[in-house]
JSON list of C-alpha atoms in Angstrom, two decimals:
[
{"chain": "J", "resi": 934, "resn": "UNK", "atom": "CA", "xyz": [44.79, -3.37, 17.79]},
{"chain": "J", "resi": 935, "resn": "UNK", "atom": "CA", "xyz": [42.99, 0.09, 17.58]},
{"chain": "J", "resi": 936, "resn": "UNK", "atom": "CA", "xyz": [45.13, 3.00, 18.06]},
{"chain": "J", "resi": 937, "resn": "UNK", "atom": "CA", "xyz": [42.87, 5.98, 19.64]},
{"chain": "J", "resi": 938, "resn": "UNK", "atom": "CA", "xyz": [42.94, 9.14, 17.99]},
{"chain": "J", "resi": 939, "resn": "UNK", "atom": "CA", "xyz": [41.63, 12.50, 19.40]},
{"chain": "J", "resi": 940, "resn": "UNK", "atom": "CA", "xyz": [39.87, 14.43, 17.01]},
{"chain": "J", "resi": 941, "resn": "UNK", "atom": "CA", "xyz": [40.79, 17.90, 17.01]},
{"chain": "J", "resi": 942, "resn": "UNK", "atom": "CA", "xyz": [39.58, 20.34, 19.00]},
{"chain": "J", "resi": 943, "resn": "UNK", "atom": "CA", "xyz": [36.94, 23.32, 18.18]},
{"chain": "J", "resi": 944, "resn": "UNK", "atom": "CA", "xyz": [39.60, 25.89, 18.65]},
{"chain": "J", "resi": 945, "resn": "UNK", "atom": "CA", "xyz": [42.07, 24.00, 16.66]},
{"chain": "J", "resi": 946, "resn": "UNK", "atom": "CA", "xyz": [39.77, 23.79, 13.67]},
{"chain": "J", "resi": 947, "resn": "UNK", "atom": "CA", "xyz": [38.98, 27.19, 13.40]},
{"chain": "J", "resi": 948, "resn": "UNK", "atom": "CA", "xyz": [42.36, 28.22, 13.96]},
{"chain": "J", "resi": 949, "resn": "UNK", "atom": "CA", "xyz": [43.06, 26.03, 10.89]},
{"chain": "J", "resi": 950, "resn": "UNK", "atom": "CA", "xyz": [39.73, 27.83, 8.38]},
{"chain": "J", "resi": 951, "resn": "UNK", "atom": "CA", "xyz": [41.41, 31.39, 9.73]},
{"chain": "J", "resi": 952, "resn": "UNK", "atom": "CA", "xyz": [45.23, 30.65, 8.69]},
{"chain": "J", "resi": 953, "resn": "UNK", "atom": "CA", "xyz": [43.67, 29.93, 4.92]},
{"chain": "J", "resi": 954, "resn": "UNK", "atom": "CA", "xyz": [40.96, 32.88, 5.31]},
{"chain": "J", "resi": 955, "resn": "UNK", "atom": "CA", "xyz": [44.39, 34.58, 6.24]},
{"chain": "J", "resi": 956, "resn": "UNK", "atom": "CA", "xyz": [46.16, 33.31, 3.16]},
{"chain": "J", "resi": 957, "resn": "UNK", "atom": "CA", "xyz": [43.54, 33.93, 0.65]},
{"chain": "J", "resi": 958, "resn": "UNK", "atom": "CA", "xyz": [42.93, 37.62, 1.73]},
{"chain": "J", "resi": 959, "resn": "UNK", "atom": "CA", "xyz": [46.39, 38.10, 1.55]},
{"chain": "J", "resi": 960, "resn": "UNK", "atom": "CA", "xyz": [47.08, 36.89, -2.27]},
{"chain": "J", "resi": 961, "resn": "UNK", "atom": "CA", "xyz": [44.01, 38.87, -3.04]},
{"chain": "J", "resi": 962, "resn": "UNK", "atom": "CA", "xyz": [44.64, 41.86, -1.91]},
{"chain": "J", "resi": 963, "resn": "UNK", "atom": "CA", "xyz": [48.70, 41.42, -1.80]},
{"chain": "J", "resi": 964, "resn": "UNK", "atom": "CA", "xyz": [47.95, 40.69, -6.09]},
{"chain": "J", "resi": 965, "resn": "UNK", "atom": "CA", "xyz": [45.54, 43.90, -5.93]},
{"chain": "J", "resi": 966, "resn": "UNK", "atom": "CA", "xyz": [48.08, 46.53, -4.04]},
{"chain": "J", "resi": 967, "resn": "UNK", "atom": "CA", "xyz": [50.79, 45.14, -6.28]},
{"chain": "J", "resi": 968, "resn": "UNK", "atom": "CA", "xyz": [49.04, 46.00, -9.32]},
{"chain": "J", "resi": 969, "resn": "UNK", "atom": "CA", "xyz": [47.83, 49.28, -8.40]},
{"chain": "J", "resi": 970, "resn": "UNK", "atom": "CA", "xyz": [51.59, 50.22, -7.65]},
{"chain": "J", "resi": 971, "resn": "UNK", "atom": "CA", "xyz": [53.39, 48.51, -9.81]},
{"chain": "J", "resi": 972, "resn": "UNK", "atom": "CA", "xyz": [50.63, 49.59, -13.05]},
{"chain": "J", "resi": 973, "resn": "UNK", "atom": "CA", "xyz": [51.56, 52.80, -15.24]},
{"chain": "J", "resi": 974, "resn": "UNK", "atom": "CA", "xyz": [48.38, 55.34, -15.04]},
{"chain": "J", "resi": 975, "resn": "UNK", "atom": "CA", "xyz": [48.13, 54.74, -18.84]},
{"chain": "J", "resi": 976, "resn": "UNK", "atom": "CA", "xyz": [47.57, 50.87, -18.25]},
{"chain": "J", "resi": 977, "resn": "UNK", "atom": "CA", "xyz": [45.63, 51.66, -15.52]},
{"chain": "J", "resi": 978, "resn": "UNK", "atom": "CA", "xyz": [42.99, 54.13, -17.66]},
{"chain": "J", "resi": 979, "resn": "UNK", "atom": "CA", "xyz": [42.94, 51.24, -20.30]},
{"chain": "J", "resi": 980, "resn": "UNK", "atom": "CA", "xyz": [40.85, 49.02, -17.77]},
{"chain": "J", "resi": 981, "resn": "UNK", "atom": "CA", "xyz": [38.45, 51.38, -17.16]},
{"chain": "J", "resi": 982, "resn": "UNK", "atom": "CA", "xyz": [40.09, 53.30, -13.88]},
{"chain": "J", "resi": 983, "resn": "UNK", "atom": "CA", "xyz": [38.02, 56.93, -13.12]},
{"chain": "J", "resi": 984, "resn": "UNK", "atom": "CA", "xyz": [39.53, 57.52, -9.59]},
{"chain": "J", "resi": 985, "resn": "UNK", "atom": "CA", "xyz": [42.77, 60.08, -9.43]},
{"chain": "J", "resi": 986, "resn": "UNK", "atom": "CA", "xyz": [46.00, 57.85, -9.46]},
{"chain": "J", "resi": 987, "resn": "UNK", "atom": "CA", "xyz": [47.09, 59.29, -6.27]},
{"chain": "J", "resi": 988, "resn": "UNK", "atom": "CA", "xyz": [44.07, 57.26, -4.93]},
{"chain": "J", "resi": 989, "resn": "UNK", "atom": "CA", "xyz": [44.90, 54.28, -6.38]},
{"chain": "J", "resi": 990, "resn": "UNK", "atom": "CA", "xyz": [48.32, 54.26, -5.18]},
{"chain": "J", "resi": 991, "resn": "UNK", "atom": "CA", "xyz": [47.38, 54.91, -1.85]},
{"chain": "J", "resi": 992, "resn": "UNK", "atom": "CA", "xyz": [44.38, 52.21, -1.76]},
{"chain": "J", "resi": 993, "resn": "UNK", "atom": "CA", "xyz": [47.23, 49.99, -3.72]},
{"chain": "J", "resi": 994, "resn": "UNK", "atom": "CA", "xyz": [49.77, 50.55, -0.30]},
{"chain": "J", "resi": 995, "resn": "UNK", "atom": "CA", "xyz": [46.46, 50.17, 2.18]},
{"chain": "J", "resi": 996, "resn": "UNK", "atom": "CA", "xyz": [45.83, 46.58, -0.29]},
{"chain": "J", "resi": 997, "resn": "UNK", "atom": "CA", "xyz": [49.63, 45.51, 0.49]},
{"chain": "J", "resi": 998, "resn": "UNK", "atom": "CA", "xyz": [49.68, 46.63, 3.99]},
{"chain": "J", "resi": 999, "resn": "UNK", "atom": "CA", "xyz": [46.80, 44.94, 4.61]},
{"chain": "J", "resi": 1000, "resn": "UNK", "atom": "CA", "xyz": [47.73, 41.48, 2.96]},
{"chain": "J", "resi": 1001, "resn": "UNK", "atom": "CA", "xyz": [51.10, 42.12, 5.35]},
{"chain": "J", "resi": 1002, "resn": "UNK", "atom": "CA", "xyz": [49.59, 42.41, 8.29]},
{"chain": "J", "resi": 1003, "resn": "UNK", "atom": "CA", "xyz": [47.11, 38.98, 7.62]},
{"chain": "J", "resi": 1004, "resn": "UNK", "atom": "CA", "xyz": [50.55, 36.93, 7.90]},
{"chain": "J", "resi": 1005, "resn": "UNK", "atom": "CA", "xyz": [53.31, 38.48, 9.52]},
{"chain": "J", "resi": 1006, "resn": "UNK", "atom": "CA", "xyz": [51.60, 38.92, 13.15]},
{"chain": "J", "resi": 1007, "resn": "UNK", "atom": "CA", "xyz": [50.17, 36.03, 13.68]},
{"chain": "J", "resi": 1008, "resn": "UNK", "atom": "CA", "xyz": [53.27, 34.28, 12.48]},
{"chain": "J", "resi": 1009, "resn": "UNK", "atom": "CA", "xyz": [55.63, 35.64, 14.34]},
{"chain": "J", "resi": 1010, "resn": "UNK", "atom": "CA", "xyz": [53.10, 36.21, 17.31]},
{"chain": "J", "resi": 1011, "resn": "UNK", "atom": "CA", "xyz": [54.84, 39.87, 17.37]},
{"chain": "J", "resi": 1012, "resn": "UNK", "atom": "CA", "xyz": [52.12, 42.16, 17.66]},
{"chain": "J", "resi": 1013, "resn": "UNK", "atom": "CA", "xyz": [49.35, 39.39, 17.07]},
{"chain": "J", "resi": 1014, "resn": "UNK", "atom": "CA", "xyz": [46.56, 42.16, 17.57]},
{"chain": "J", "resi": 1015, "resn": "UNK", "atom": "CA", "xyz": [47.85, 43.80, 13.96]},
{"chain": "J", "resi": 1016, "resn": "UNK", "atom": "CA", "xyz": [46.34, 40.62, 12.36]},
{"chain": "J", "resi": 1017, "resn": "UNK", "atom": "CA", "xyz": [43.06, 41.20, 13.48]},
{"chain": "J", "resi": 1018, "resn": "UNK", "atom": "CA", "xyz": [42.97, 45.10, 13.13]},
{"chain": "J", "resi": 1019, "resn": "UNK", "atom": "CA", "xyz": [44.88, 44.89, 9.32]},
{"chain": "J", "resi": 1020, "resn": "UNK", "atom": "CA", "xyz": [41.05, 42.21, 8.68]},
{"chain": "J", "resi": 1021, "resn": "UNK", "atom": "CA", "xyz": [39.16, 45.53, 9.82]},
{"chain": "J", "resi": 1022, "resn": "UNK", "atom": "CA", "xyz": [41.13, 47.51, 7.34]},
{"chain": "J", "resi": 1023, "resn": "UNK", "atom": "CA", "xyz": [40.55, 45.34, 4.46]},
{"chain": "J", "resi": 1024, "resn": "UNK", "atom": "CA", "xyz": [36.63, 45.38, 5.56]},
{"chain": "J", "resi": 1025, "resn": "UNK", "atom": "CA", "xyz": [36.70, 48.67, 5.41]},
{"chain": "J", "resi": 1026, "resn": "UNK", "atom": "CA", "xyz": [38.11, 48.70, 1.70]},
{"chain": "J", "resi": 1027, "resn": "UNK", "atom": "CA", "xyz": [35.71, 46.44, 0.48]},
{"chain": "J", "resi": 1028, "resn": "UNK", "atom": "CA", "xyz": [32.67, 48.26, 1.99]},
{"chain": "J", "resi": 1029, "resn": "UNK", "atom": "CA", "xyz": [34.13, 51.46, 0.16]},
{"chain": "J", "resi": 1030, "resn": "UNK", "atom": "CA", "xyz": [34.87, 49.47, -3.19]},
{"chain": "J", "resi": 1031, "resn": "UNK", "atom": "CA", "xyz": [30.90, 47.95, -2.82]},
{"chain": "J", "resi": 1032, "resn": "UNK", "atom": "CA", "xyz": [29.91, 51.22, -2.37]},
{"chain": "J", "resi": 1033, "resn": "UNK", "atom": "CA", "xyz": [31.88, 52.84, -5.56]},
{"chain": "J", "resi": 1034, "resn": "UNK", "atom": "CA", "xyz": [30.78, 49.64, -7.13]},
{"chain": "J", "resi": 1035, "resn": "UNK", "atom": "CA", "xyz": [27.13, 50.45, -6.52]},
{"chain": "J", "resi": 1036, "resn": "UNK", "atom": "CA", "xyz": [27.09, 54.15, -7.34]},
{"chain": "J", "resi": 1037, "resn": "UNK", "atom": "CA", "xyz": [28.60, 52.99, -10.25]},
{"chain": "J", "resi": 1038, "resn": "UNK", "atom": "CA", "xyz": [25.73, 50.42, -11.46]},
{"chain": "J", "resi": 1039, "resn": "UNK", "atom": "CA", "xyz": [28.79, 47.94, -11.51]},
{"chain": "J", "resi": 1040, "resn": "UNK", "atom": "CA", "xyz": [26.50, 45.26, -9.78]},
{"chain": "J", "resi": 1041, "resn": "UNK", "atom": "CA", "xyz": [28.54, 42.69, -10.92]},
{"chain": "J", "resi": 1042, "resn": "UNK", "atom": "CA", "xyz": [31.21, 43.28, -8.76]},
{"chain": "J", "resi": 1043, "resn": "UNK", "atom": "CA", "xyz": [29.69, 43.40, -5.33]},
{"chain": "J", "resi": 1044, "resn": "UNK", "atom": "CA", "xyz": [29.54, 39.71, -5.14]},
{"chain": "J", "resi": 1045, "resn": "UNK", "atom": "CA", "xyz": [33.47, 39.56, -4.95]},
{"chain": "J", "resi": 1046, "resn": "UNK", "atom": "CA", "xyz": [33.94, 42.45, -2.52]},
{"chain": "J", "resi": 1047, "resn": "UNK", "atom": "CA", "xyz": [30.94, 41.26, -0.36]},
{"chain": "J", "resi": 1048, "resn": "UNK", "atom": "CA", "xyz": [32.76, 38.00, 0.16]},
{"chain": "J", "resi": 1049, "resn": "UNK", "atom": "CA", "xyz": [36.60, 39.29, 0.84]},
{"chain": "J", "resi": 1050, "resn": "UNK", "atom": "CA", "xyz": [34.51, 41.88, 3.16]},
{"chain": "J", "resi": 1051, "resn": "UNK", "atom": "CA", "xyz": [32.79, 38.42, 4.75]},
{"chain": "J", "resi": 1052, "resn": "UNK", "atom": "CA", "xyz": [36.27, 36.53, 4.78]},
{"chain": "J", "resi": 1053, "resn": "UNK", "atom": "CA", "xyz": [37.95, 39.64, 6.44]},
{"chain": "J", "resi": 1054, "resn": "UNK", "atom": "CA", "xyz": [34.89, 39.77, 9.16]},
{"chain": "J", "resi": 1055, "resn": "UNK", "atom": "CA", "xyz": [35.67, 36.33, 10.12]},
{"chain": "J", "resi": 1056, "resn": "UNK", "atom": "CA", "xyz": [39.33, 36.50, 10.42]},
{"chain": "J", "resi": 1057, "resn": "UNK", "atom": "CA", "xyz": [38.77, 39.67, 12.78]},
{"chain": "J", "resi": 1058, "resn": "UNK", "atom": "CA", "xyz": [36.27, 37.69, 14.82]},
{"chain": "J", "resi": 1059, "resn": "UNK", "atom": "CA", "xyz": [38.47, 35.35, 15.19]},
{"chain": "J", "resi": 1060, "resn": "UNK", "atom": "CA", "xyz": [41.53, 36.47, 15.79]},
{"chain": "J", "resi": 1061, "resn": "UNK", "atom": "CA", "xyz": [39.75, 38.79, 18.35]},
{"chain": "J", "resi": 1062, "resn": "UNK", "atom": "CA", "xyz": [37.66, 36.46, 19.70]},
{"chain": "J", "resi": 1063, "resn": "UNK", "atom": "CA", "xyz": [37.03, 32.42, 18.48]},
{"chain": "J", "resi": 1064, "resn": "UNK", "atom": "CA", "xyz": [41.02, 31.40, 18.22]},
{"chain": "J", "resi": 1065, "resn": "UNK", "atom": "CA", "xyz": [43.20, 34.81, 18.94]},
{"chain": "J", "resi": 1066, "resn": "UNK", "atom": "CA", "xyz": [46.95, 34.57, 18.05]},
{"chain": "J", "resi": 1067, "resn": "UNK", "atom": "CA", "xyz": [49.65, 34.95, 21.42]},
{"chain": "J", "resi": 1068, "resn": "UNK", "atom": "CA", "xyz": [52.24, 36.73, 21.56]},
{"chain": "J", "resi": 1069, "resn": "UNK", "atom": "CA", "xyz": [55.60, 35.75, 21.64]},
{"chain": "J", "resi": 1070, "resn": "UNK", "atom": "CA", "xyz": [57.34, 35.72, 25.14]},
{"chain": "J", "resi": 1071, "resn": "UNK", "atom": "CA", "xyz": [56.77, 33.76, 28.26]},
{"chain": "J", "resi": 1072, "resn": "UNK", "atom": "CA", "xyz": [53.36, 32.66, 29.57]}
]
C-alpha cells in the first residue's frame, strides 16, 4: 500500500529558507551588537577600531535591534511588518560597513557584508512580498 504524500508547497518552502535567513542574520548581527556593547573601548582599539565609540555603540544597539526585530515579529505575528523593515535596516548597515570597508582598502571584508546585505534583501522580499508573516487576530 502507497500512502500519498503532498509535497510542499512553493510558499511553504520559502517560508521555511526565510525563518533560517531569519535566524542566521540574527546570531550575526545579535553576536555583532553584543560585542560592540558589551566590549571596553580599550579592547575595542586593540582590534583595529578607528570609528568614535559613541558610533560603535550606537551601530552595536542598531546590530541588536535589528537581530530583534528578524524573530520577534514574525513569531509572534505582532507587528509582522517590523520583520521585514528591521531586514532593510540591517541592509542598510552592511552597505555602510562595505562602503567603510572599501574606503578603507579592507577588500577582504566585503565578501561577508555583501552576503548578510544579500541574506537581509531576501528576507525583506519576502516577508514583503514571496511568503509575508500575518498578524495575529482574526481573519
Amino acid at each position: 500500500m502507497e500512502i500519498a504524500t503532498a509535497a510542499p508547497s512553493k510558499s511553504s518552502t520559502l517560508n521555511i529558507f526565510l525563518w533560517i535567513a531569519q535566524a542566521l542574520l540574527a546570531l550575526v548581527f545579535g553576536l555583532a551588537g553584543a560585542m560592540k556593547l558589551g566590549v571596553s573601548e580599550a579592547e575595542l582599539a586593540k582590534s583595529g577600531n578607528t570609528l568614535p565609540m559613541a558610533l560603535v555603540r550606537f551601530i552595536g544597539i542598531a546590530e541588536v535591534a535589528g537581530a530583534l526585530g528578524m524573530i520577534l515579529p514574525a513569531l509572534t505575528r505582532i507587528k509582522p511588518l517590523l520583520t521585514p523593515l528591521a531586514a532593510i535596516g540591517l541592509a542598510l548597515i552592511m552597505v555602510l560597513a562595505s562602503l567603510l570597508h572599501l574606503s578603507r582598502g579592507e577588500f577582504a571584508e566585503l565578501p561577508i557584508t555583501v552576503a548578510l546585505g544579500a541574506m537581509a534583501i531576501f528576507v525583506a522580499w519576502g516577508r514583503f512580498k514571496g511568503a509575508p508573516t500575518r498578524g495575529a487576530g482574526p481573519s
